[in-house]
PDB file of C-alpha atoms in Angstrom:
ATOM      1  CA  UNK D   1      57.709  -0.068 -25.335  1.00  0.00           C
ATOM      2  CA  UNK D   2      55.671  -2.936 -25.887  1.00  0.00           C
ATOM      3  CA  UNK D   3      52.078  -2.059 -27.947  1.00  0.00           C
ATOM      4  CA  UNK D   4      49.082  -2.630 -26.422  1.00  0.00           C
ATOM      5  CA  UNK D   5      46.767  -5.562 -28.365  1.00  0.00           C
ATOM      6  CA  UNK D   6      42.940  -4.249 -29.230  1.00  0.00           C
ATOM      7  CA  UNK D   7      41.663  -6.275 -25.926  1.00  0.00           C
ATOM      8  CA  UNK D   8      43.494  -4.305 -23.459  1.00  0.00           C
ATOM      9  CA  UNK D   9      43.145  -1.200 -24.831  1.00  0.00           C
ATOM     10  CA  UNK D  10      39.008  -2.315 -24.965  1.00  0.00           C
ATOM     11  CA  UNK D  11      39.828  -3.298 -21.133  1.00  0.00           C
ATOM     12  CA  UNK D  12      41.290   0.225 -20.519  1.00  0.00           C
ATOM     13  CA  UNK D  13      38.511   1.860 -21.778  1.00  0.00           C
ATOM     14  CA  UNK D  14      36.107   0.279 -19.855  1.00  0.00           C
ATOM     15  CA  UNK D  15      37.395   0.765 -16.779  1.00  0.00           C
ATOM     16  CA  UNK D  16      38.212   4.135 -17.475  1.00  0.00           C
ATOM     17  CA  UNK D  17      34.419   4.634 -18.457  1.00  0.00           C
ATOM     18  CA  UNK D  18      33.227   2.605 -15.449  1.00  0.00           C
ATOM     19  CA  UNK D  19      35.624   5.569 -12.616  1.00  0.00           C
ATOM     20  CA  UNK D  20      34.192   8.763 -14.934  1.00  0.00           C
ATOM     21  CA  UNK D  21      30.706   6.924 -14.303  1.00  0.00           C
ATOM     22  CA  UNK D  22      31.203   6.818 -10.401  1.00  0.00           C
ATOM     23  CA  UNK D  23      32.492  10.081  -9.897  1.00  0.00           C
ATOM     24  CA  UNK D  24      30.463  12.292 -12.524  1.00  0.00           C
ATOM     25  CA  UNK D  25      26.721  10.370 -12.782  1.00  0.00           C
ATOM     26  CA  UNK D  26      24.479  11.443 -10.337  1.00  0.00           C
ATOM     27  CA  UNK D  27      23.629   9.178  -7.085  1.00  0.00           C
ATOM     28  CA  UNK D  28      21.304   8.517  -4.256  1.00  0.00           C
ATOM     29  CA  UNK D  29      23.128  10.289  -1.498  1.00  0.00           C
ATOM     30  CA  UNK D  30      24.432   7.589   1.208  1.00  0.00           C
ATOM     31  CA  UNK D  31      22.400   6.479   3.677  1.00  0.00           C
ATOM     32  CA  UNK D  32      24.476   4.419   6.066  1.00  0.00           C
ATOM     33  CA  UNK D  33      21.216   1.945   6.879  1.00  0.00           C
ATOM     34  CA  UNK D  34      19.030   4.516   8.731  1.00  0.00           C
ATOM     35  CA  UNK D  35      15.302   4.131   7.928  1.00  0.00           C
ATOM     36  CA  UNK D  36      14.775   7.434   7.578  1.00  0.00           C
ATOM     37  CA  UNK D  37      16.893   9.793   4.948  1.00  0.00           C
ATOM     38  CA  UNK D  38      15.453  13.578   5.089  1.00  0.00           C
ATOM     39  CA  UNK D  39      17.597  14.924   2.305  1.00  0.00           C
ATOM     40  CA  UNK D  40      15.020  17.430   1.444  1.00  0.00           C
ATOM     41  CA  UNK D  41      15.066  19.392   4.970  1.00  0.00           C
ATOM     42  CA  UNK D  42      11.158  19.150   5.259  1.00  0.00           C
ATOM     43  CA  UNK D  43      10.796  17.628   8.984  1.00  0.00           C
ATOM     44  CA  UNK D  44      11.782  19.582  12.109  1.00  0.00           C
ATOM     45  CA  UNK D  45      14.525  17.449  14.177  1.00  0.00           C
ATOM     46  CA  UNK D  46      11.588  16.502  16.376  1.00  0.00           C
ATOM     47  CA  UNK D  47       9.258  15.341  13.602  1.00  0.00           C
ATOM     48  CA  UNK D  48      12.671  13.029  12.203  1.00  0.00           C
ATOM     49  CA  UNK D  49      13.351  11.650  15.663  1.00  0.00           C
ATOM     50  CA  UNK D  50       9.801  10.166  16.236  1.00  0.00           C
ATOM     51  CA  UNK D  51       9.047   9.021  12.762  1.00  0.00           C
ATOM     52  CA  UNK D  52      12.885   7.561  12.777  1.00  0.00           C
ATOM     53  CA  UNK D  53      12.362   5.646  16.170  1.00  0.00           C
ATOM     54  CA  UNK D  54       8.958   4.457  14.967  1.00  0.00           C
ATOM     55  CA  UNK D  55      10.336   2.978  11.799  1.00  0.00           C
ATOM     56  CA  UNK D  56      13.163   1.428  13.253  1.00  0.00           C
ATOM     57  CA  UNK D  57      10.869  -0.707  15.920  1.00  0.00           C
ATOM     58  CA  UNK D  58       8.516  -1.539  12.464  1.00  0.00           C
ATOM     59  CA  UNK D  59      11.592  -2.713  10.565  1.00  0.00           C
ATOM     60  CA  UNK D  60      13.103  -4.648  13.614  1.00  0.00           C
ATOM     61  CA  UNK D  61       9.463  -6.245  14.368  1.00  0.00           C
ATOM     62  CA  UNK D  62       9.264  -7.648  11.246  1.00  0.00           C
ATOM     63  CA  UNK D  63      13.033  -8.114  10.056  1.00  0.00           C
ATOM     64  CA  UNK D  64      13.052  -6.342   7.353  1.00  0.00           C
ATOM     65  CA  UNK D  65      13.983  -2.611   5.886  1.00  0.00           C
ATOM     66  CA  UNK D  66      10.774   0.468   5.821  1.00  0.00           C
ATOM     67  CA  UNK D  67      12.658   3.259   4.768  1.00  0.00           C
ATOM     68  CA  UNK D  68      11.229   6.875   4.034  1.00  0.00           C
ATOM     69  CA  UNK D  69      13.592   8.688   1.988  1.00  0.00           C
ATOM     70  CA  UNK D  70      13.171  12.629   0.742  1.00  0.00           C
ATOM     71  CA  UNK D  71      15.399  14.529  -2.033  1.00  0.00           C
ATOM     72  CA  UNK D  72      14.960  17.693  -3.336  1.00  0.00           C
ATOM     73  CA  UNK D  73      15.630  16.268  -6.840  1.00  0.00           C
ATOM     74  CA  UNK D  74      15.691  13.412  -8.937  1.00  0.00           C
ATOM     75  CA  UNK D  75      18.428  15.085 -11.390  1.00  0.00           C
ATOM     76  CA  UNK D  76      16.519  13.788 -14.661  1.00  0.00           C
ATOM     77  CA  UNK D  77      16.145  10.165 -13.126  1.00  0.00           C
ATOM     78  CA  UNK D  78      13.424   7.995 -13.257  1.00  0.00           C
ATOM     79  CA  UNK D  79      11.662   7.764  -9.715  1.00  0.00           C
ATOM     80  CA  UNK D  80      11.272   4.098  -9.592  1.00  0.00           C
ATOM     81  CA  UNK D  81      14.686   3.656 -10.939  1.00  0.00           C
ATOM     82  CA  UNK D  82      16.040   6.463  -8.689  1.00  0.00           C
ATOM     83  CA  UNK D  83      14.496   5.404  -5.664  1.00  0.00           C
ATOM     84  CA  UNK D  84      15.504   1.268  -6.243  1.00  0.00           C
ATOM     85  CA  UNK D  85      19.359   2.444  -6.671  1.00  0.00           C
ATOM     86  CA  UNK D  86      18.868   4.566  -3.053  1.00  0.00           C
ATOM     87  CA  UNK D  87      17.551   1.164  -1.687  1.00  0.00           C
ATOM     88  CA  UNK D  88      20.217  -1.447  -3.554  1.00  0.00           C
ATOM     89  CA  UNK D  89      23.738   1.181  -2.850  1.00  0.00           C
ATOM     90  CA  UNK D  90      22.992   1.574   0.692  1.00  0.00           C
ATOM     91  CA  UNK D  91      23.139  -1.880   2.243  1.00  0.00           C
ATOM     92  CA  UNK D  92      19.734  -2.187   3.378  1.00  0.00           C
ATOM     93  CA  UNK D  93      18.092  -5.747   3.879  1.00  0.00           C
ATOM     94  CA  UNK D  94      17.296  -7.952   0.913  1.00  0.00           C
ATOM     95  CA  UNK D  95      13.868  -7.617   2.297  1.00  0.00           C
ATOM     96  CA  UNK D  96      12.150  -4.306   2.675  1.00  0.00           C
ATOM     97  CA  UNK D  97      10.726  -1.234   0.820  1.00  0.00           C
ATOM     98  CA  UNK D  98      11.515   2.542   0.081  1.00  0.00           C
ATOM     99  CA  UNK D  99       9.251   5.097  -0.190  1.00  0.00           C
ATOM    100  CA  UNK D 100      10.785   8.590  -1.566  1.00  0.00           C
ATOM    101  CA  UNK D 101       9.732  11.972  -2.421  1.00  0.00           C
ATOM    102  CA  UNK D 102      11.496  14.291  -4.391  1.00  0.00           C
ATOM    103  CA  UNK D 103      10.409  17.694  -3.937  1.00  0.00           C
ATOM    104  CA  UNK D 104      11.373  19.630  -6.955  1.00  0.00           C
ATOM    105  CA  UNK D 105       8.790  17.772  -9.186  1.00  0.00           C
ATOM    106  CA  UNK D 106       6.669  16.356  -6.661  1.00  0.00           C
ATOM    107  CA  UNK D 107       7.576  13.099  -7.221  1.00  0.00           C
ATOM    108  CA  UNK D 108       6.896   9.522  -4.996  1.00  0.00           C
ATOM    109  CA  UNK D 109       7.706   6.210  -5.776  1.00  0.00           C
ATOM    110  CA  UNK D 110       7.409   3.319  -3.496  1.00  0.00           C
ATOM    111  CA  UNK D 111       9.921   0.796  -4.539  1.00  0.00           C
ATOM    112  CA  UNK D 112      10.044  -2.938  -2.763  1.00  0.00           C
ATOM    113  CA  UNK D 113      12.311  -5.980  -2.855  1.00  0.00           C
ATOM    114  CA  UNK D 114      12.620  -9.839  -1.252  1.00  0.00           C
ATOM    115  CA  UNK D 115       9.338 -10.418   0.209  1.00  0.00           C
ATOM    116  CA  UNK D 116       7.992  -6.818   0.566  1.00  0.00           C
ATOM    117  CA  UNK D 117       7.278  -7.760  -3.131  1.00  0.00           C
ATOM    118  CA  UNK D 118       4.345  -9.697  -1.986  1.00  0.00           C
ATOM    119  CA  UNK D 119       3.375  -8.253   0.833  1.00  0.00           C
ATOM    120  CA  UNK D 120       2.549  -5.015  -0.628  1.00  0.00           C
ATOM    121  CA  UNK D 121       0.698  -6.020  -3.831  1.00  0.00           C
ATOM    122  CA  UNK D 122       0.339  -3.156  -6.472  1.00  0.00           C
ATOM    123  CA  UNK D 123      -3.652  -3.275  -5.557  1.00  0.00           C
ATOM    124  CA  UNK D 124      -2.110  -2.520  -1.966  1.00  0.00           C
ATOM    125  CA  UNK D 125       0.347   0.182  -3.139  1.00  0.00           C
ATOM    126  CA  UNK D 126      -2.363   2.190  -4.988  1.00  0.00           C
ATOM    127  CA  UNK D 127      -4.518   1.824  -1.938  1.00  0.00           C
ATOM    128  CA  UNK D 128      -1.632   3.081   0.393  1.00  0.00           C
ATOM    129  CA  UNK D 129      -1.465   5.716  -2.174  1.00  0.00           C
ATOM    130  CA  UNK D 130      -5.159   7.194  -1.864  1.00  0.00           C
ATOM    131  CA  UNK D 131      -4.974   7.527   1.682  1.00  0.00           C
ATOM    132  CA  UNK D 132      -2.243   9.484   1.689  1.00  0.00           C
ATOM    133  CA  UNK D 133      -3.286  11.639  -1.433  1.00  0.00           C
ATOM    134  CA  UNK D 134      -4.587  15.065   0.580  1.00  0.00           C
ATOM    135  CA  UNK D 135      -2.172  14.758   3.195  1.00  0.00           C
ATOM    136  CA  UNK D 136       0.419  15.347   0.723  1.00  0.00           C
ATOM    137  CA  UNK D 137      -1.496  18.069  -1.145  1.00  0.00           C
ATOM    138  CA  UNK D 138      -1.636  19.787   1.871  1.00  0.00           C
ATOM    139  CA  UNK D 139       2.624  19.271   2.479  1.00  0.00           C
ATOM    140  CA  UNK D 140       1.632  17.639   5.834  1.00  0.00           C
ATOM    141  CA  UNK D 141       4.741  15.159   5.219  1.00  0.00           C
ATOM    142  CA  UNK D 142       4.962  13.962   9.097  1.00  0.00           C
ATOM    143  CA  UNK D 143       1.159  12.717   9.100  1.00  0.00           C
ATOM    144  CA  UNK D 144       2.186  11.536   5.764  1.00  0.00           C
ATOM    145  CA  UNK D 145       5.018   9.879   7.015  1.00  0.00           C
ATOM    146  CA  UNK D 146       3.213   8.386  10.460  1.00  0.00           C
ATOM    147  CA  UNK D 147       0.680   7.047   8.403  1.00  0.00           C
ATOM    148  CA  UNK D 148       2.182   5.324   6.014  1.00  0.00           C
ATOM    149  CA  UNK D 149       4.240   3.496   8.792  1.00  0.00           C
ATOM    150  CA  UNK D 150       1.042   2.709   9.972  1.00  0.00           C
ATOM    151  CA  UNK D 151       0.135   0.814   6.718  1.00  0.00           C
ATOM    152  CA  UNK D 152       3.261  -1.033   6.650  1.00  0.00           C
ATOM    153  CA  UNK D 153       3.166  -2.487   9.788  1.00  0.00           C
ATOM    154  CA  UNK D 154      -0.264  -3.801   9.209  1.00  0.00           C
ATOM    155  CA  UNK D 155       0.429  -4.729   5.523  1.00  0.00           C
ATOM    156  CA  UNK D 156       3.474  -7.090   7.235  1.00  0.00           C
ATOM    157  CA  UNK D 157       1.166  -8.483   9.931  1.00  0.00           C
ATOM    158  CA  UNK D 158      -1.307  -9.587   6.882  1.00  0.00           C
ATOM    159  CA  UNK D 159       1.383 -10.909   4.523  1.00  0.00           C
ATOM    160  CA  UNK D 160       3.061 -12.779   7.834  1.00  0.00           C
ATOM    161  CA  UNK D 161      -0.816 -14.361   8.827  1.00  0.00           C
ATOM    162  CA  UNK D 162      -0.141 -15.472   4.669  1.00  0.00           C
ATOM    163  CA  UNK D 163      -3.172 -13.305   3.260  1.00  0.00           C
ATOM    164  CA  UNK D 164      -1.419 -10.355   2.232  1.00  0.00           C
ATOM    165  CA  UNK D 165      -3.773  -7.492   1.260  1.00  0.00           C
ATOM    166  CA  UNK D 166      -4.194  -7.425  -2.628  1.00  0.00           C
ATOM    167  CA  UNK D 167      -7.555  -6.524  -5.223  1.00  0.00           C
ATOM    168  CA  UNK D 168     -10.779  -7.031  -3.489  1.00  0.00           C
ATOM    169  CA  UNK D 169      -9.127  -7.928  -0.484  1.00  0.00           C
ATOM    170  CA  UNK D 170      -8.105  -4.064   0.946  1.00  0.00           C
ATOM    171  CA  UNK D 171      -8.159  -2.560   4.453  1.00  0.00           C
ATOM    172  CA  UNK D 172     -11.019  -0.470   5.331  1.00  0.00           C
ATOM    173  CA  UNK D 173     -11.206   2.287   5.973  1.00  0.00           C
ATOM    174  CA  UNK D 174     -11.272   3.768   9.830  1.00  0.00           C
ATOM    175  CA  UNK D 175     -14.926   5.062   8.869  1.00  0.00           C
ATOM    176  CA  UNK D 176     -15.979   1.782   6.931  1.00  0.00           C
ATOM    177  CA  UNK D 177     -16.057  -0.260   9.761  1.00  0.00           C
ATOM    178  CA  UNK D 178     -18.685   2.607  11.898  1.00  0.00           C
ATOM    179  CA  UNK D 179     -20.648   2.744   8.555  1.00  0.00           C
ATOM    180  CA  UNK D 180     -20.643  -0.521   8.448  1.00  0.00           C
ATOM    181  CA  UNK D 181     -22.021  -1.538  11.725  1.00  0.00           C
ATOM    182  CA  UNK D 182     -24.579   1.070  11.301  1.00  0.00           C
ATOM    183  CA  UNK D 183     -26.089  -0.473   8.210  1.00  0.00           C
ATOM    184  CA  UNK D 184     -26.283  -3.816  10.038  1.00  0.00           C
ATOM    185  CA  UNK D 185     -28.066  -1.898  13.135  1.00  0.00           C
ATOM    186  CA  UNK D 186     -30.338  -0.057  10.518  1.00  0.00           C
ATOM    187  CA  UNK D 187     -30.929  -3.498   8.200  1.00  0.00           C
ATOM    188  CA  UNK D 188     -31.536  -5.428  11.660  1.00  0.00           C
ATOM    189  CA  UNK D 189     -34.598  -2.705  12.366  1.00  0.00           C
ATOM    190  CA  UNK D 190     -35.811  -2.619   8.950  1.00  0.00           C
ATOM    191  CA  UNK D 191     -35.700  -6.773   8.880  1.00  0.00           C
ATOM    192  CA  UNK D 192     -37.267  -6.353  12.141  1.00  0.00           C
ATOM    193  CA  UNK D 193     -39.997  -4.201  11.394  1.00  0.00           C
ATOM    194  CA  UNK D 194     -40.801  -5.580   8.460  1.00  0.00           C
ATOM    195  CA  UNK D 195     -41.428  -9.233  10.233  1.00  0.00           C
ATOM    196  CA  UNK D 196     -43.701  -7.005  12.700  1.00  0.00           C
ATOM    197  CA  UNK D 197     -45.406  -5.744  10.169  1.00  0.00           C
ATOM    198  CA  UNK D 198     -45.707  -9.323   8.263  1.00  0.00           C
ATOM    199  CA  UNK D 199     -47.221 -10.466  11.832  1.00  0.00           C
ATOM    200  CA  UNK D 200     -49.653  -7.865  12.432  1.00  0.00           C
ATOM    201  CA  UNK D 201     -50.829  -8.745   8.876  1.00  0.00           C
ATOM    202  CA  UNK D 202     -51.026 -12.397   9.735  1.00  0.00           C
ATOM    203  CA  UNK D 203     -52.898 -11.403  12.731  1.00  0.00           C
ATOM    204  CA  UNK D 204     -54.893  -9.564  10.606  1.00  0.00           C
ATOM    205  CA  UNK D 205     -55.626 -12.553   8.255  1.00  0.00           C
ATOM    206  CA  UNK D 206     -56.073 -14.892  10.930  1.00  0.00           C
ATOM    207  CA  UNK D 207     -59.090 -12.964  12.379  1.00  0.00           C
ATOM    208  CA  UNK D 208     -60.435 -12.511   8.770  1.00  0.00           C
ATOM    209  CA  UNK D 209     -59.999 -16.060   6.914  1.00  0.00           C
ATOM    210  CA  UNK D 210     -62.093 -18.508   6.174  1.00  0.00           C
ATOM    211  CA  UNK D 211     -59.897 -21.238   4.663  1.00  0.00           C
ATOM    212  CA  UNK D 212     -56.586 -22.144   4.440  1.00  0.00           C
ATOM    213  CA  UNK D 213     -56.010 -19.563   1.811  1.00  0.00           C
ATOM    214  CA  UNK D 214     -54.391 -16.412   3.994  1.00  0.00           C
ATOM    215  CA  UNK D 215     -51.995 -18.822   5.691  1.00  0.00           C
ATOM    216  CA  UNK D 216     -50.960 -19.570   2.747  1.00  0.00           C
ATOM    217  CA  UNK D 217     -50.041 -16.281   1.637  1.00  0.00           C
ATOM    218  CA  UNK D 218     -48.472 -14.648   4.618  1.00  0.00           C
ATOM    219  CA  UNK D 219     -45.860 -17.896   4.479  1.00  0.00           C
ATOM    220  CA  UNK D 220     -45.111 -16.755   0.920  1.00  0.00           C
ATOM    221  CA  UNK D 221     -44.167 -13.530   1.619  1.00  0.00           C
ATOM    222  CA  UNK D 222     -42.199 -14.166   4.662  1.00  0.00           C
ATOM    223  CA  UNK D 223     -40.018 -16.522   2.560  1.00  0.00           C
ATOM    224  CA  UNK D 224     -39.245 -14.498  -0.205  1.00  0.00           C
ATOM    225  CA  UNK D 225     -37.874 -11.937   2.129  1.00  0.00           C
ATOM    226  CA  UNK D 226     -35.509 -14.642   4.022  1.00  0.00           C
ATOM    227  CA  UNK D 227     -34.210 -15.698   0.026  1.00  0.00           C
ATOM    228  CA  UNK D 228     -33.185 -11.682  -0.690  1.00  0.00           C
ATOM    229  CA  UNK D 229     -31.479 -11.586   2.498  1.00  0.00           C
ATOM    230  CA  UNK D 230     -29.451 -14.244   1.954  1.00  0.00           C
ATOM    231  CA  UNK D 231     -28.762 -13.489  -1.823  1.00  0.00           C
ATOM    232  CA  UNK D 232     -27.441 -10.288  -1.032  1.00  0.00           C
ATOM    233  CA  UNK D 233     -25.144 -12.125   1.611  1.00  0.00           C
ATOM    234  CA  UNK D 234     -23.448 -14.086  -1.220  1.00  0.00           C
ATOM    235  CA  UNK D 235     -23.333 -11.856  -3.730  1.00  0.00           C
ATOM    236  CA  UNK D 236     -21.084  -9.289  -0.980  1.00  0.00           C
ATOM    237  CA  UNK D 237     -18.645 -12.610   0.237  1.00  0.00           C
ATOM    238  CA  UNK D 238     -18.238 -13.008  -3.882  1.00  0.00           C
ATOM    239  CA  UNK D 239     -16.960  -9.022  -4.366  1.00  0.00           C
ATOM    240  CA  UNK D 240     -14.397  -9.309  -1.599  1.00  0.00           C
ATOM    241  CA  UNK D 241     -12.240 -12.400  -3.202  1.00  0.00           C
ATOM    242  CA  UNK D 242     -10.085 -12.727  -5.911  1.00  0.00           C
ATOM    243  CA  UNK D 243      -6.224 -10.891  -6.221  1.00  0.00           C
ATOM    244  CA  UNK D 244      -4.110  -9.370  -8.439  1.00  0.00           C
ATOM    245  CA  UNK D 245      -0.616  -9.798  -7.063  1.00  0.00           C
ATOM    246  CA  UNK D 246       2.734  -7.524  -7.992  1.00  0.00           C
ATOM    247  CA  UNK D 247       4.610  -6.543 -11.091  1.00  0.00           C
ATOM    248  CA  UNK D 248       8.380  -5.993 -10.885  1.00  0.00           C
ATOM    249  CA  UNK D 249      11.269  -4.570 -12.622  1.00  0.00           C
ATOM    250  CA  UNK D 250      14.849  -4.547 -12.760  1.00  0.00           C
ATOM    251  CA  UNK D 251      17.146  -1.772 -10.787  1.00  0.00           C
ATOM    252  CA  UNK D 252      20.722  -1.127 -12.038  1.00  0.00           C
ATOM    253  CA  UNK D 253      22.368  -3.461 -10.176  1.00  0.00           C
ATOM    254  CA  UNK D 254      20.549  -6.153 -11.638  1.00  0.00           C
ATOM    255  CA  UNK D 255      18.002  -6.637  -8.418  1.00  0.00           C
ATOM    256  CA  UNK D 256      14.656  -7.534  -9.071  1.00  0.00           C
ATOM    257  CA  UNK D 257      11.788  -4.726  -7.361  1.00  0.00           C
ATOM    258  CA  UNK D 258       7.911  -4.453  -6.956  1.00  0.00           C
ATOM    259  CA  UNK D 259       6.930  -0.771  -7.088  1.00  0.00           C
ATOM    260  CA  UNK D 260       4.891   2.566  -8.143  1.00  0.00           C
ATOM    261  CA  UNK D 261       5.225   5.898  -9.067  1.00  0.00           C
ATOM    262  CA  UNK D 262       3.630   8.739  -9.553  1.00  0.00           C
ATOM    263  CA  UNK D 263       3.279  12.758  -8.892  1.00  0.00           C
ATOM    264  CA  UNK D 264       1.836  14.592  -5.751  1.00  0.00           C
TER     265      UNK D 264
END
C-alpha cells in the first residue's frame, strides 16, 4: 500500500475538518428566501402573515431583500456576525438587509449588504434604532416589526431620490412636523405683533416729533429685528447638512456588510 506524502495527508485533514465543521458548528437555521424567519415563536400566524406579505411587496418594490429574522439564541455567536451568516447561507439578494432578534439575551443586530450599505447609513441605523427602543421594551414585536418596515421603505425611497438619510440629515419625527408648524404659526404672531407694536410706536412718534430724529429710530429697530430673523434662518439650514456615511465588516464567507448591534 502506497504511503501517503505530507500534502495529502494535510489535504485529508482539511477536508475532514471542513465536514466536522458543517455538521457540528452551530448555524443560522435555513430560510429558503422568505423575508420573514420567526424562529423564536413570538408572532401569532396572523401577526406573521401580514408583516410577511408587507415585506415581500417592500422587497419586490425596491428589488432588493428586507428580512426580519427571530431566534431564540445566538449559541455564543456574535450578533452581527450571526445575523450576516443568516443573510449570506440563505440565498437572499446581493442587495438587502437583515434585522434579527435573539431572544435569550435580548439581542438585535441589523446587518446590510450591496447597496442597503448606503442607504441605511449607521446615523440612519441608530435612528431606526431609537424609535423602536420602547416598543421592544414593552415585547410589542409586531408594532416593532410594522414599523421598522415602515422605515425601510422610506429609507429606499430616499437613497433611490440619491439623498439617502445619514447625520444631520434624519426623518422627523411624526410629532416634529405638528411642532413644527406650530412654532412657525406662533413665530408668525409674535413677528406680527411685534411689527404692530413697532407701528403703534411709530404712530406714536409721528404725533410727538419734532425733527427727523424719531423716524430715525423706529427704522432702526425695525431692521434689527428683520437681521435676527434671518440669522436664525441660516444658522438652522447650516445644522441640517453634513453626513457621516457607513462602516462595514467582513461576514464568514468573505462578503462585505454595513451593520449594528446592540441589546434590548
Amino acid at each position: 500500500m502506497r504511503k501517503l506524502d505530507r500534502h495529502s495527508i494535510l489535504f485529508l485533514a482539511f477536508a475532514a475538518f471542513l465536514f466536522l465543521a458543517a455538521i457540528f458548528l452551530p448555524r443560522p437555521a435555513a430560510a429558503a428566501g422568505n423575508h420573514l424567519v420567526d424562529d423564536a415563536g413570538i408572532l401569532s400566524s396572523s401577526e406573521y402573515q401580514q408583516l410577511a406579505e408587507k415585506l415581500d411587496k417592500i422587497s419586490s418594490e425596491h428589488g432588493v431583500d428586507i428580512v426580519i429574522y427571530t431566534n431564540k439564541s445566538l449559541e455564543g455567536q456574535d450578533a452581527k456576525g450571526y445575523a450576516a451568516d443568516f443573510y449570506d447561507y440563505n440565498d437572499y439578494n446581493q442587495n438587502g438587509l437583515v434585522y434579527m432578534l435573539s431572544m435569550e439575551a435580548r439581542d438585535w443586530a441589523i446587518v446590510t449588504k450591496g447597496t442597503c450599505i448606503q442607504a441605511f447609513t449607521d446615523a440612519g441605523q441608530n435612528w431606526i434604532v431609537e424609535q423602536l427602543r420602547d416598543l421592544l421594551k414593552e415585547n410589542n414585536y409586531f408594532d416593532a416589526f410594522k414599523k421598522f418596515a415602515d422605515y425601510a421603505d422610506d429609507f429606499l425611497k430616499q437613497y433611490e431620490k440619491g439623498k439617502p438619510y445619514d447625520s444631520g440629515r434624519l426623518p422627523k419625527k411624526p410629532f416634529a412636523g405638528v411642532r413644527d408648524a406650530i412654532i412657525s404659526i406662533l413665530a408668525g404672531l409674535g413677528i406680527g405683533f411685534g411689527r404692530a407694536s413697532l407701528l403703534k410706536a411709530d404712530t406714536k412718534t409721528v404725533k410727538e416729533a419734532k425733527n427727523a430724529t424719531g423716524y430715525l429710530t423706529g427704522s432702526t429697530i425695525t431692521g434689527a429685528h428683520d437681521f435676527l430673523v434671518h440669522r436664525e434662518f441660516r444658522r438652522i439650514e447650516r445644522s441640517s447638512s453634513g453626513g457621516g456615511g457607513s462602516s462595514t465588516f467582513t461576514s464568514s464567507s468573505g462578503s462585505t456588510h454595513g451593520g449594528s448591534s446592540g441589546k434590548f
